[in-house]
PDB file of C-alpha atoms and ligand atoms in Angstrom:
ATOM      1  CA  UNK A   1     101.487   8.217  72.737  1.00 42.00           C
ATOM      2  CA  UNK A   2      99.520   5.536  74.906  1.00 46.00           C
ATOM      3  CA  UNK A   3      96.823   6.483  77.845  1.00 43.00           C
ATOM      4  CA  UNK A   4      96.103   4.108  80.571  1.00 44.00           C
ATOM      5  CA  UNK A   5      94.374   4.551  83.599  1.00 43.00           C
ATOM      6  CA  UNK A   6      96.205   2.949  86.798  1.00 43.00           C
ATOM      7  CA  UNK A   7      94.006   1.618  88.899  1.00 44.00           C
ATOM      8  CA  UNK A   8      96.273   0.991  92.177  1.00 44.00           C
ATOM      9  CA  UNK A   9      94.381   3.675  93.515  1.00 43.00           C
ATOM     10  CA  UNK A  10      90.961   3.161  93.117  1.00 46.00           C
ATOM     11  CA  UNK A  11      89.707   7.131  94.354  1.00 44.00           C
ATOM     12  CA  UNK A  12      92.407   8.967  92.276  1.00 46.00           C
ATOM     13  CA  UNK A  13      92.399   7.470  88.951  1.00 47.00           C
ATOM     14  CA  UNK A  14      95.817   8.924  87.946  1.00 56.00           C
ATOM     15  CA  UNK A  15      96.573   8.580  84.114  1.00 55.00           C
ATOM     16  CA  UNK A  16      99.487   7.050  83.144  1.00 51.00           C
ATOM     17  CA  UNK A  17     100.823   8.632  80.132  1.00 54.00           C
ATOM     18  CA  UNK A  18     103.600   6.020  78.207  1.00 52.00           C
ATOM     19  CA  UNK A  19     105.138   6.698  75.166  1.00 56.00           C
ATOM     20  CA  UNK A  20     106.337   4.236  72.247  1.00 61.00           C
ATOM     21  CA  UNK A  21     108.322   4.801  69.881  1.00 68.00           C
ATOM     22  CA  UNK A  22     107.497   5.289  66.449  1.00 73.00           C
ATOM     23  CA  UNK A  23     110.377   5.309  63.080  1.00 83.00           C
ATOM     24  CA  UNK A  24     109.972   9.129  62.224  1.00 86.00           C
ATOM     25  CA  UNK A  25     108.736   7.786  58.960  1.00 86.00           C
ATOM     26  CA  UNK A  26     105.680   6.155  60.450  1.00 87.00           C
ATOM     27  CA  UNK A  27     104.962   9.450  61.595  1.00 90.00           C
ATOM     28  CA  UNK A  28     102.362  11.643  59.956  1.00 88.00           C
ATOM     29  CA  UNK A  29     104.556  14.209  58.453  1.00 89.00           C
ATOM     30  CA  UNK A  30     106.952  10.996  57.340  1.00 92.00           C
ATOM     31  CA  UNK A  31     104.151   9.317  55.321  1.00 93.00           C
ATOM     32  CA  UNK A  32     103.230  12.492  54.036  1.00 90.00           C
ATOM     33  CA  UNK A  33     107.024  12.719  52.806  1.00 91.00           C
ATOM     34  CA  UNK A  34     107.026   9.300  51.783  1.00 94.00           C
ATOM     35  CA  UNK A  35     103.626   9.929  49.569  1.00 92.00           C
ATOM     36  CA  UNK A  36     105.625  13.262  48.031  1.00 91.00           C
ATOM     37  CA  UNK A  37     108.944  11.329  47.195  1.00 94.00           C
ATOM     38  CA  UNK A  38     107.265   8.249  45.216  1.00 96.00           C
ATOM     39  CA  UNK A  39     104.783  10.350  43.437  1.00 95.00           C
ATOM     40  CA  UNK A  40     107.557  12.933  42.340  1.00 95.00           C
ATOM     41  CA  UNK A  41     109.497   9.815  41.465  1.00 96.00           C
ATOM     42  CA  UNK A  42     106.403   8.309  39.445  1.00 97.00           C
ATOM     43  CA  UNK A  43     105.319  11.561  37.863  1.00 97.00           C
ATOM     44  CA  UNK A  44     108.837  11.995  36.386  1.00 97.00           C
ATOM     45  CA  UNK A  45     108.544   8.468  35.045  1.00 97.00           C
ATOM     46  CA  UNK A  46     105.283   9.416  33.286  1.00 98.00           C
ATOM     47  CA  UNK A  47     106.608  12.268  31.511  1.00 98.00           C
ATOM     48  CA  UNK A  48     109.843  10.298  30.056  1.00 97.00           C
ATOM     49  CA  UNK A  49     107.338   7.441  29.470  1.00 97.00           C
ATOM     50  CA  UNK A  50     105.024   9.771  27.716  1.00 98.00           C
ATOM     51  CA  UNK A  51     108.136  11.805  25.411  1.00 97.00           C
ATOM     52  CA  UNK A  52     108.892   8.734  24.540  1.00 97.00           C
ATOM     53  CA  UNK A  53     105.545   7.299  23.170  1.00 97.00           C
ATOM     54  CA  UNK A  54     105.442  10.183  21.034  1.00 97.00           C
ATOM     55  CA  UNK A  55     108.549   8.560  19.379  1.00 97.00           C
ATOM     56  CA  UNK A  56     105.830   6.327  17.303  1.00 97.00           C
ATOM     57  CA  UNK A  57     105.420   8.996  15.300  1.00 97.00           C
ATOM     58  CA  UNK A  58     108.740   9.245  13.746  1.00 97.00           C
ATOM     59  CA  UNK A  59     107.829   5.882  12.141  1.00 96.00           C
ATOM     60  CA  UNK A  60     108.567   1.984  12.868  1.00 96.00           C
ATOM     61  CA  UNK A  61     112.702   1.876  13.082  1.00 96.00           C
ATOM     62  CA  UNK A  62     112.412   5.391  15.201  1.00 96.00           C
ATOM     63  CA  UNK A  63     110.281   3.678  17.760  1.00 97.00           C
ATOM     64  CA  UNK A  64     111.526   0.451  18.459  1.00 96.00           C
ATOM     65  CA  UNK A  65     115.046   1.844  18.136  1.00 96.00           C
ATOM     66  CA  UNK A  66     114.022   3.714  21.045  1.00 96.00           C
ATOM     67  CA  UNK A  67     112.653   0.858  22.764  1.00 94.00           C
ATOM     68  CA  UNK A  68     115.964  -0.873  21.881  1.00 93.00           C
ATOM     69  CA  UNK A  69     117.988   1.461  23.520  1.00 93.00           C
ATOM     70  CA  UNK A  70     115.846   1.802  26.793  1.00 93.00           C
ATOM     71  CA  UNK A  71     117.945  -1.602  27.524  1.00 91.00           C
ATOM     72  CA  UNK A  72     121.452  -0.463  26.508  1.00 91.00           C
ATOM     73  CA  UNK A  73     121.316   2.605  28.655  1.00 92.00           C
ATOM     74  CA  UNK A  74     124.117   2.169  31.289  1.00 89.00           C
ATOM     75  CA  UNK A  75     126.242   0.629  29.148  1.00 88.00           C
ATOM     76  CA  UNK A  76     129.465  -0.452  28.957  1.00 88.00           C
ATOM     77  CA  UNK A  77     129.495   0.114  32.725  1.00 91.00           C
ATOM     78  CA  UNK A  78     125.954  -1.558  33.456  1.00 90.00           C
ATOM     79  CA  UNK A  79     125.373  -4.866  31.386  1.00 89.00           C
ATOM     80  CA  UNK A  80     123.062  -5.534  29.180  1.00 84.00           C
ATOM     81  CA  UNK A  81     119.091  -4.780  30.921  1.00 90.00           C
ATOM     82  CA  UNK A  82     120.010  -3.547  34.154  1.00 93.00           C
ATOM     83  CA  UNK A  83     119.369  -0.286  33.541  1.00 94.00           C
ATOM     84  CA  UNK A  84     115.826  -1.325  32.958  1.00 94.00           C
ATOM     85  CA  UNK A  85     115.695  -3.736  36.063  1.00 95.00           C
ATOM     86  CA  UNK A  86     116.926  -1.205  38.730  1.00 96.00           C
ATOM     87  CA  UNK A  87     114.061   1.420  36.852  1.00 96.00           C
ATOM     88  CA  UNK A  88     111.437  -1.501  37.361  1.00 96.00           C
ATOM     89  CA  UNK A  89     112.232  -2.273  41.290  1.00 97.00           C
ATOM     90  CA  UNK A  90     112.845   1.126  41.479  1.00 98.00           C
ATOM     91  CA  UNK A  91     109.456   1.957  39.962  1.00 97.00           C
ATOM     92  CA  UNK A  92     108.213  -1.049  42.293  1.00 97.00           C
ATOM     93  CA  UNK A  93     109.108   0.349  45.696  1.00 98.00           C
ATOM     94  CA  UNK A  94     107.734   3.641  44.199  1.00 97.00           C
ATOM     95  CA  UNK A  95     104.421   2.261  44.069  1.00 96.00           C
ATOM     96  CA  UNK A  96     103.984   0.117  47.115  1.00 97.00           C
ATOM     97  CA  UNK A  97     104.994   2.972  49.425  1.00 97.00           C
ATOM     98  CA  UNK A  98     102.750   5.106  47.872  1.00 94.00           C
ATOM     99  CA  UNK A  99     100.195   2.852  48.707  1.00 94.00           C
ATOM    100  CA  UNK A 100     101.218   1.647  51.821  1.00 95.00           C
ATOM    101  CA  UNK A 101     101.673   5.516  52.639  1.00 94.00           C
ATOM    102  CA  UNK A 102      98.108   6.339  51.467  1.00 91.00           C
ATOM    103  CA  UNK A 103      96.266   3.671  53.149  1.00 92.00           C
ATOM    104  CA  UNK A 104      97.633   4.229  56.741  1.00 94.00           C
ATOM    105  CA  UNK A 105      97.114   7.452  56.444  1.00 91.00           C
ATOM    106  CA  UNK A 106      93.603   6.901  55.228  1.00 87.00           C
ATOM    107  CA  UNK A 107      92.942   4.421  58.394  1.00 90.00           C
ATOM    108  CA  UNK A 108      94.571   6.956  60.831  1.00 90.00           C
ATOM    109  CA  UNK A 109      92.138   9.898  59.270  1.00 86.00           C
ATOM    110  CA  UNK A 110      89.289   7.367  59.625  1.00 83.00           C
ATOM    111  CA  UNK A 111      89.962   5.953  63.295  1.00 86.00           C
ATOM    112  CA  UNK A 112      90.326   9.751  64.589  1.00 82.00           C
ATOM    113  CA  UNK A 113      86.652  10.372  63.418  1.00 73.00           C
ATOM    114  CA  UNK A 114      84.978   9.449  66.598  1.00 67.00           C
ATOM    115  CA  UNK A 115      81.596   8.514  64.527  1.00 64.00           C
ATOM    116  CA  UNK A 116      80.910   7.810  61.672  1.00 61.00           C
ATOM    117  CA  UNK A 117      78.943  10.692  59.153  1.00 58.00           C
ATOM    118  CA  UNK A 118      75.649  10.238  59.422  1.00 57.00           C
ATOM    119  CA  UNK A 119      75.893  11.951  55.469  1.00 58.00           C
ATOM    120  CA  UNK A 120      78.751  12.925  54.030  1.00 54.00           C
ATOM    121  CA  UNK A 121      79.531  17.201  53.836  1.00 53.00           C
ATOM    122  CA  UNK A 122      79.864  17.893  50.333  1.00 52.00           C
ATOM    123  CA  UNK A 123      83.270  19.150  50.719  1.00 49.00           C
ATOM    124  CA  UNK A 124      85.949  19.266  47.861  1.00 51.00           C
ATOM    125  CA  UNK A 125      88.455  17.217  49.882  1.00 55.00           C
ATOM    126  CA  UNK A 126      86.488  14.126  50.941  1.00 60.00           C
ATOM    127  CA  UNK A 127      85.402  14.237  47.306  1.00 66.00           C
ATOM    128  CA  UNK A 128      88.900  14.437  46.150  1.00 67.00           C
ATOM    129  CA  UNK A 129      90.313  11.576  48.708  1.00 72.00           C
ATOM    130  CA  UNK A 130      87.685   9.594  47.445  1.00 75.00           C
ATOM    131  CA  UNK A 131      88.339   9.744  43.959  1.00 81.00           C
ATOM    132  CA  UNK A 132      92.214   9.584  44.815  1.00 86.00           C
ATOM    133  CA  UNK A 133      91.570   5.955  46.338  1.00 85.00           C
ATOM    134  CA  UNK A 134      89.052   4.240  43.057  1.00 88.00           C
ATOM    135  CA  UNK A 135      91.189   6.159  40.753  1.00 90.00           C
ATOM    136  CA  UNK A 136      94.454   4.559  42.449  1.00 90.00           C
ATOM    137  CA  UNK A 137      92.663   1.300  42.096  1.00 91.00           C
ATOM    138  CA  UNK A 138      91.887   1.484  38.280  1.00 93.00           C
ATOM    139  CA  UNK A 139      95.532   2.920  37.544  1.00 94.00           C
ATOM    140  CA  UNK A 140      96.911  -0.010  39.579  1.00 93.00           C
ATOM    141  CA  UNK A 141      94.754  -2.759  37.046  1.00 95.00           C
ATOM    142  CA  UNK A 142      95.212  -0.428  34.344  1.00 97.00           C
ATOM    143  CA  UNK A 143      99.298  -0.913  34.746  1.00 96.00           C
ATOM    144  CA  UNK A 144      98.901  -4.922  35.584  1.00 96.00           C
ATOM    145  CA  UNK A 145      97.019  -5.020  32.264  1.00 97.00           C
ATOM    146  CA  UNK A 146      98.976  -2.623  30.099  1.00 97.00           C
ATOM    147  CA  UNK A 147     102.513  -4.810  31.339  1.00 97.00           C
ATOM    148  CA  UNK A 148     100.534  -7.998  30.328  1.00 97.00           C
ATOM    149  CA  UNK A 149      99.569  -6.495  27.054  1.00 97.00           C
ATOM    150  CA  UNK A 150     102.649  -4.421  26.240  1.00 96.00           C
ATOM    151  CA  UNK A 151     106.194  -5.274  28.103  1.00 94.00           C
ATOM    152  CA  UNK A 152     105.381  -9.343  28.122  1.00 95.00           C
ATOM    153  CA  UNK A 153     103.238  -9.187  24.681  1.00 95.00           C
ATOM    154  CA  UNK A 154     100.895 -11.667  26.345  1.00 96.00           C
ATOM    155  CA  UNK A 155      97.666 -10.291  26.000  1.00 96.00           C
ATOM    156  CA  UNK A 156      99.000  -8.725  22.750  1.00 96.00           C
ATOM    157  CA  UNK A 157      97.470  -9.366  19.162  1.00 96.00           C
ATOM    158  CA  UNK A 158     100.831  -9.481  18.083  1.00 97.00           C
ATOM    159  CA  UNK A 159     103.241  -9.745  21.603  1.00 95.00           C
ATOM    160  CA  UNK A 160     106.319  -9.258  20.159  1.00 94.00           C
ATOM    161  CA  UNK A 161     108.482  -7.876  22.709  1.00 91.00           C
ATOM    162  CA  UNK A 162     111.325  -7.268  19.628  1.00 92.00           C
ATOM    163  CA  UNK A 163     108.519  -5.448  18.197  1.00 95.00           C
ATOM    164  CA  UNK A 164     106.903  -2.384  20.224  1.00 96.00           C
ATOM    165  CA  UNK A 165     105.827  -0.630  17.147  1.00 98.00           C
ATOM    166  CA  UNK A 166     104.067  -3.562  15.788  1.00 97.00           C
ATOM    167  CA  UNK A 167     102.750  -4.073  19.169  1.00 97.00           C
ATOM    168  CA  UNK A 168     101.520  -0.442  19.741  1.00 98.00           C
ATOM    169  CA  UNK A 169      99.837  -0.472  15.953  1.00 97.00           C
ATOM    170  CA  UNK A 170      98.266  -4.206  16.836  1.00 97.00           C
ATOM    171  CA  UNK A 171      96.442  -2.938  20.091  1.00 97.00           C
ATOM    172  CA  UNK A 172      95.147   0.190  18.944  1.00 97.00           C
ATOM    173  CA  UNK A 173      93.719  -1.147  15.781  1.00 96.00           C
ATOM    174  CA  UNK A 174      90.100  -0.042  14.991  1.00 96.00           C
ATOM    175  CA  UNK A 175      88.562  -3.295  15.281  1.00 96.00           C
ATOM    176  CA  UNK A 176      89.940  -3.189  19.017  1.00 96.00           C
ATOM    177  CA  UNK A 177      88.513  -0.026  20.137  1.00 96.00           C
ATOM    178  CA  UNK A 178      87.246  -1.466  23.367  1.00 97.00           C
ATOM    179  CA  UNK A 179      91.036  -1.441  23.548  1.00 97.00           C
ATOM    180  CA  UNK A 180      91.300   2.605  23.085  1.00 97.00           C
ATOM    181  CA  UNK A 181      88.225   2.766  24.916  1.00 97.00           C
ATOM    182  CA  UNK A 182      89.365   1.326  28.433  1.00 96.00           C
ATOM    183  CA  UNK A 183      93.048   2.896  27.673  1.00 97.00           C
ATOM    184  CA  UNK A 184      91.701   6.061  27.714  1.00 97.00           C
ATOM    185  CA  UNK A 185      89.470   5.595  30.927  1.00 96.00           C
ATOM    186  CA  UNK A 186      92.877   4.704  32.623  1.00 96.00           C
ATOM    187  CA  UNK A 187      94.699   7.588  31.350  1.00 97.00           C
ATOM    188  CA  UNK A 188      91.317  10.163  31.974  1.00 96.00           C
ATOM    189  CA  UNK A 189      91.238   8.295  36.131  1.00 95.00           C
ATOM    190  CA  UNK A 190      95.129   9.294  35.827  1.00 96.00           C
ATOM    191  CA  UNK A 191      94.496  12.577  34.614  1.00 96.00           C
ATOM    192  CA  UNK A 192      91.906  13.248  37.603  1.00 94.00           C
ATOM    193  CA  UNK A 193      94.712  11.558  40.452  1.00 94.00           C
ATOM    194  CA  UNK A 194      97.979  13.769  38.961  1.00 95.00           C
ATOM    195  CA  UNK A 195      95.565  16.783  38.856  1.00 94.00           C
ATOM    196  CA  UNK A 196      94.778  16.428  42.582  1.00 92.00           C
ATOM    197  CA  UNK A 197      97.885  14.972  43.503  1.00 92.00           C
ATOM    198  CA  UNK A 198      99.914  17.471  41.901  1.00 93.00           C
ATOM    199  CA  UNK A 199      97.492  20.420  43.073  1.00 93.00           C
ATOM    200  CA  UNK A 200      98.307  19.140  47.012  1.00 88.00           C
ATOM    201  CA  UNK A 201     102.032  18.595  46.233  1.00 88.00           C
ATOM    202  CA  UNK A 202     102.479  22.353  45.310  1.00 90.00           C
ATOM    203  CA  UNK A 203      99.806  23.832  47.736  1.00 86.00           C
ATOM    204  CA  UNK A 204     102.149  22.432  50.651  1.00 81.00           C
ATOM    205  CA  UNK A 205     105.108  23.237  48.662  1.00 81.00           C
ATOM    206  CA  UNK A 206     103.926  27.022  48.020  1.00 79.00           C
ATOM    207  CA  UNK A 207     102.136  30.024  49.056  1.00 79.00           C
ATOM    208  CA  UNK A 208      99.727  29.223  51.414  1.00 82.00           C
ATOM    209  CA  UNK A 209      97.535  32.088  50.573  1.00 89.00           C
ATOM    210  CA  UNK A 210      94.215  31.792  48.232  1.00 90.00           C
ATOM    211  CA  UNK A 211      96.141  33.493  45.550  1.00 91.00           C
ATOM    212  CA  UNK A 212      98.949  30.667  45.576  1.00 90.00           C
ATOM    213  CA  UNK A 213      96.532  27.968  45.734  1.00 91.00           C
ATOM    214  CA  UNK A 214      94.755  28.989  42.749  1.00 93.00           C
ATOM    215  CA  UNK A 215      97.841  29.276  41.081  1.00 94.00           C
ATOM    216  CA  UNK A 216      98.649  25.717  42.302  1.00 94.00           C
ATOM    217  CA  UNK A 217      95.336  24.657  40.942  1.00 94.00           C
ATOM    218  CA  UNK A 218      95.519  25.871  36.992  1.00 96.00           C
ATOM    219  CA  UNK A 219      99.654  24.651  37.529  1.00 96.00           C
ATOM    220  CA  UNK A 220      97.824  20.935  38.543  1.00 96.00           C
ATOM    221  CA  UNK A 221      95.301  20.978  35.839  1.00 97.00           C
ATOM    222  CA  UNK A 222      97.878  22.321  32.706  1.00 98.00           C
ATOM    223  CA  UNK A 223      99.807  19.691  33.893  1.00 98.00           C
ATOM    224  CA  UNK A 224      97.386  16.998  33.935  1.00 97.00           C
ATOM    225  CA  UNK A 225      95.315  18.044  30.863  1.00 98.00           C
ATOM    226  CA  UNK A 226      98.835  18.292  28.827  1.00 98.00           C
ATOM    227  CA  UNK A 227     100.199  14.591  30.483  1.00 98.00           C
ATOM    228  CA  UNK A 228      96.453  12.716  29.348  1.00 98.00           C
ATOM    229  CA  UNK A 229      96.487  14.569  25.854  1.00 98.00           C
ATOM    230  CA  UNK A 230     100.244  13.378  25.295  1.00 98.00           C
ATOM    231  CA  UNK A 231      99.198   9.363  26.453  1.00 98.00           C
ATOM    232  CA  UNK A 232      95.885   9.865  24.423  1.00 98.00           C
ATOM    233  CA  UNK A 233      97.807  10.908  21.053  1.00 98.00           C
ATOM    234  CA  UNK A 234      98.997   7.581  20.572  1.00 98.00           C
ATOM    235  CA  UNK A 235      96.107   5.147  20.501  1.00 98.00           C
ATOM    236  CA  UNK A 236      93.887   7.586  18.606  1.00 98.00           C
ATOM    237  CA  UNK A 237      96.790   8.305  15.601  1.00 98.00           C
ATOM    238  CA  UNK A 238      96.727   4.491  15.057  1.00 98.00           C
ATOM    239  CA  UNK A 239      92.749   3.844  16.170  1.00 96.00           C
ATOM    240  CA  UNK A 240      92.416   7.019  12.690  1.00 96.00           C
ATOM    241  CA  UNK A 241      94.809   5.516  10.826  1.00 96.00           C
ATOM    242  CA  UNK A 242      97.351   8.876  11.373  1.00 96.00           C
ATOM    243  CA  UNK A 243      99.755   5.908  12.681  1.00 96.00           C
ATOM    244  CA  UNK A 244     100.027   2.371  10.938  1.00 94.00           C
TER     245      UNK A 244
HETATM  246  C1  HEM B 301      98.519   5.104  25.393  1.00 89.20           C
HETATM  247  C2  HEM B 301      99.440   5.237  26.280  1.00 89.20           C
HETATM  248  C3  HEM B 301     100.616   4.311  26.443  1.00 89.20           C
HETATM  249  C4  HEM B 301     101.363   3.657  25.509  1.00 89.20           C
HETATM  250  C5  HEM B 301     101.202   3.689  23.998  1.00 89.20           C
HETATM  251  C6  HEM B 301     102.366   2.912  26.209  1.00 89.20           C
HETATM  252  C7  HEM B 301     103.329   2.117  25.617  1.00 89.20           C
HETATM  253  C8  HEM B 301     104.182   1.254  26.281  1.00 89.20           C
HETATM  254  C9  HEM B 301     105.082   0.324  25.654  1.00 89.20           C
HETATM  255  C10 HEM B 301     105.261   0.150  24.140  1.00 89.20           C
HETATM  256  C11 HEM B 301     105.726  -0.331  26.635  1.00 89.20           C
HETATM  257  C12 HEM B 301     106.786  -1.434  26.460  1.00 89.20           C
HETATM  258  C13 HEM B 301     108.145  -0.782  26.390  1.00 89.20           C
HETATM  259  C14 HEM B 301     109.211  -1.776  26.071  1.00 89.20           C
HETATM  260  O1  HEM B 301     109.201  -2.858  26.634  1.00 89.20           O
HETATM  261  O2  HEM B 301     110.041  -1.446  25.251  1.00 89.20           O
HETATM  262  C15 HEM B 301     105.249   0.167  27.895  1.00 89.20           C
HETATM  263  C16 HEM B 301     105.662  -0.243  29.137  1.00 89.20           C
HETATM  264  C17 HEM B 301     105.216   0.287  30.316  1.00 89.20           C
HETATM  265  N1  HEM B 301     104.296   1.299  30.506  1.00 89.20           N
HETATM  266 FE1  HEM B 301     103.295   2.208  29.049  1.00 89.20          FE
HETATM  267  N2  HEM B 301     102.242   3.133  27.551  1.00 89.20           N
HETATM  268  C18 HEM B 301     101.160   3.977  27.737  1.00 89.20           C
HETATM  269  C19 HEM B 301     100.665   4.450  28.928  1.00 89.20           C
HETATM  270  C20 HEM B 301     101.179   4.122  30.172  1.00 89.20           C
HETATM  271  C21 HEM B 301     100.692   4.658  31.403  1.00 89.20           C
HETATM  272  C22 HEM B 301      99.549   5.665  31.519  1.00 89.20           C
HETATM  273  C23 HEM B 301     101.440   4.101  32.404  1.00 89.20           C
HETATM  274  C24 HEM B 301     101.374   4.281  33.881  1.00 89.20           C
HETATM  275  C25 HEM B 301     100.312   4.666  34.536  1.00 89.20           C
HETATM  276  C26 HEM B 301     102.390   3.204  31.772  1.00 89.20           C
HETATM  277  C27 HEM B 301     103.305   2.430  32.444  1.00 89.20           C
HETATM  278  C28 HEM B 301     104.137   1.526  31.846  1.00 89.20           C
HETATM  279  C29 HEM B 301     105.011   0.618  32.586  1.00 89.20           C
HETATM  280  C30 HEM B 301     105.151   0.544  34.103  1.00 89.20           C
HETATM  281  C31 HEM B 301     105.682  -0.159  31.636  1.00 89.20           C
HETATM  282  C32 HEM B 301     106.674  -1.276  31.897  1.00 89.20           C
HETATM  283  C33 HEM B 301     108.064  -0.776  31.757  1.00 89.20           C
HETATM  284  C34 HEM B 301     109.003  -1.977  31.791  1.00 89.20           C
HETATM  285  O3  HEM B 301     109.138  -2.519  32.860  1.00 89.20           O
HETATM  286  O4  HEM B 301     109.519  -2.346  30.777  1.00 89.20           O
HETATM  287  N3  HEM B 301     102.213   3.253  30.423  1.00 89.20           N
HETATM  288  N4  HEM B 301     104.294   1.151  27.648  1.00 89.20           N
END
């Protein structure tokens, strides 16, 4: 919707009331959809990612048998890899609209504030939206990092990519607990954004009564709490020497 003032008649001051046209996507509601369809996508991704970390514990041929076979799925029908490729753009496009989503919707919220808070209300939501936005940013260099270290083996110890298991064992290695140490920062900061974004997801999605959003709340948090301790089991079996 745009308001102008026409001018033509300088006593009545009629408004003029034009309206352009926006892609229903652009709208509101759409970005809100679009923000609920990547993170469902991306949250599904982090639990197969997850099950299959676990896979390190069933020992050095297990795991990078697994990893082996993440490129072979598809085939005969898919060659060779593109299973993985369409996952990666697929996982790319996830990731930008999520953040292309969030940030206009975060410059809309701001530009209908008329001024400014002199001091921010201590309100759970601006807290949460806050911590949503730094705790997207660390995820973000967390996941340009861990593809560095991990997928191309370039900031790898050993950076194998034939070799996951080595790879995983190499990273996590006691001497490199600084390693383990920001890992685990990342995967607390994801912990925090799944919680909240998962706790929002399923308040729209459910009972909008106090009852159903405290359900939605302990729902977000299991979730969370179980998705962190899963990521964290990894690093700290090798960083004790459980896994070596
Ligand atoms: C301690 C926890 C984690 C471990 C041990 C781990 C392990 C790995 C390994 C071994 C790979 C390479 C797979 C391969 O090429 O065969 C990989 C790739 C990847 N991981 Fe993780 N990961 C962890 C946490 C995460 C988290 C929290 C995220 C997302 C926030 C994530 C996102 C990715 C992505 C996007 C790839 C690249 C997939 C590809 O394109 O090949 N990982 N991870």
């Amino acid at each position: 919707m745009h308001w102008t003032t026409d001018q033509s008649t300088p006593s009545v001051g009629r408004v003029v009331v034009t309206t352009r046209t926006r892609s229903p996507i652009r709208s509101n509601v759409g970005l809100k959809a679009v923000m609920a369809v990547t993170g469902i996508f991306l949250v599904l991704f982090l639990i197969a990612h997850m099950l299959g970390n676990l896979k390190v514990f069933a020992g050095d041929a297990s795991f990078n048998h697994y990893a082996h076979w993440l490129r072979e799925i598809g085939a005969p029908i898919l060659p060779n890899v593109w299973f993985l490729w369409i996952m990666r753009v697929g996982l790319l496009v996830a990731v930008l609209g999520h953040i292309w989503a969030a940030t206009v919707l975060a410059l809309r919220a701001r530009a209908a504030r008329p001024v400014r808070y002199a001091h921010r209300k201590k309100v759970r939501g601006s807290y949460a939206a806050r911590t949503m936005r730094w705790g997207g940013v660390i995820i973000l260099l967390f996941v340009i990092y861990h593809i560095l270290d991990l997928t191309t083996g370039t900031l790898n110890p050993v950076g194998d990519p034939s070799r996951p298991y080595a790879n995983v064992v190499a990273d996590f290695a006691p001497a490199r607990w600084y390693v383990t140490l920001f890992y685990t920062l990342a995967i607390v900061a994801l912990g925090f954004h799944l919680r909240h974004g998962v706790f929002s997801a399923l308040r729209s999605l459910g009972q909008q009564t106090p009852r159903g959003e405290q359900r939605a709340r302990a729902v977000a948090l299991v979730f969370a709490v179980a998705l962190c301790a899963g990521y964290l089991l990894v690093p700290f079996a090798v960083l004790t020497g459980l896994v070596s």
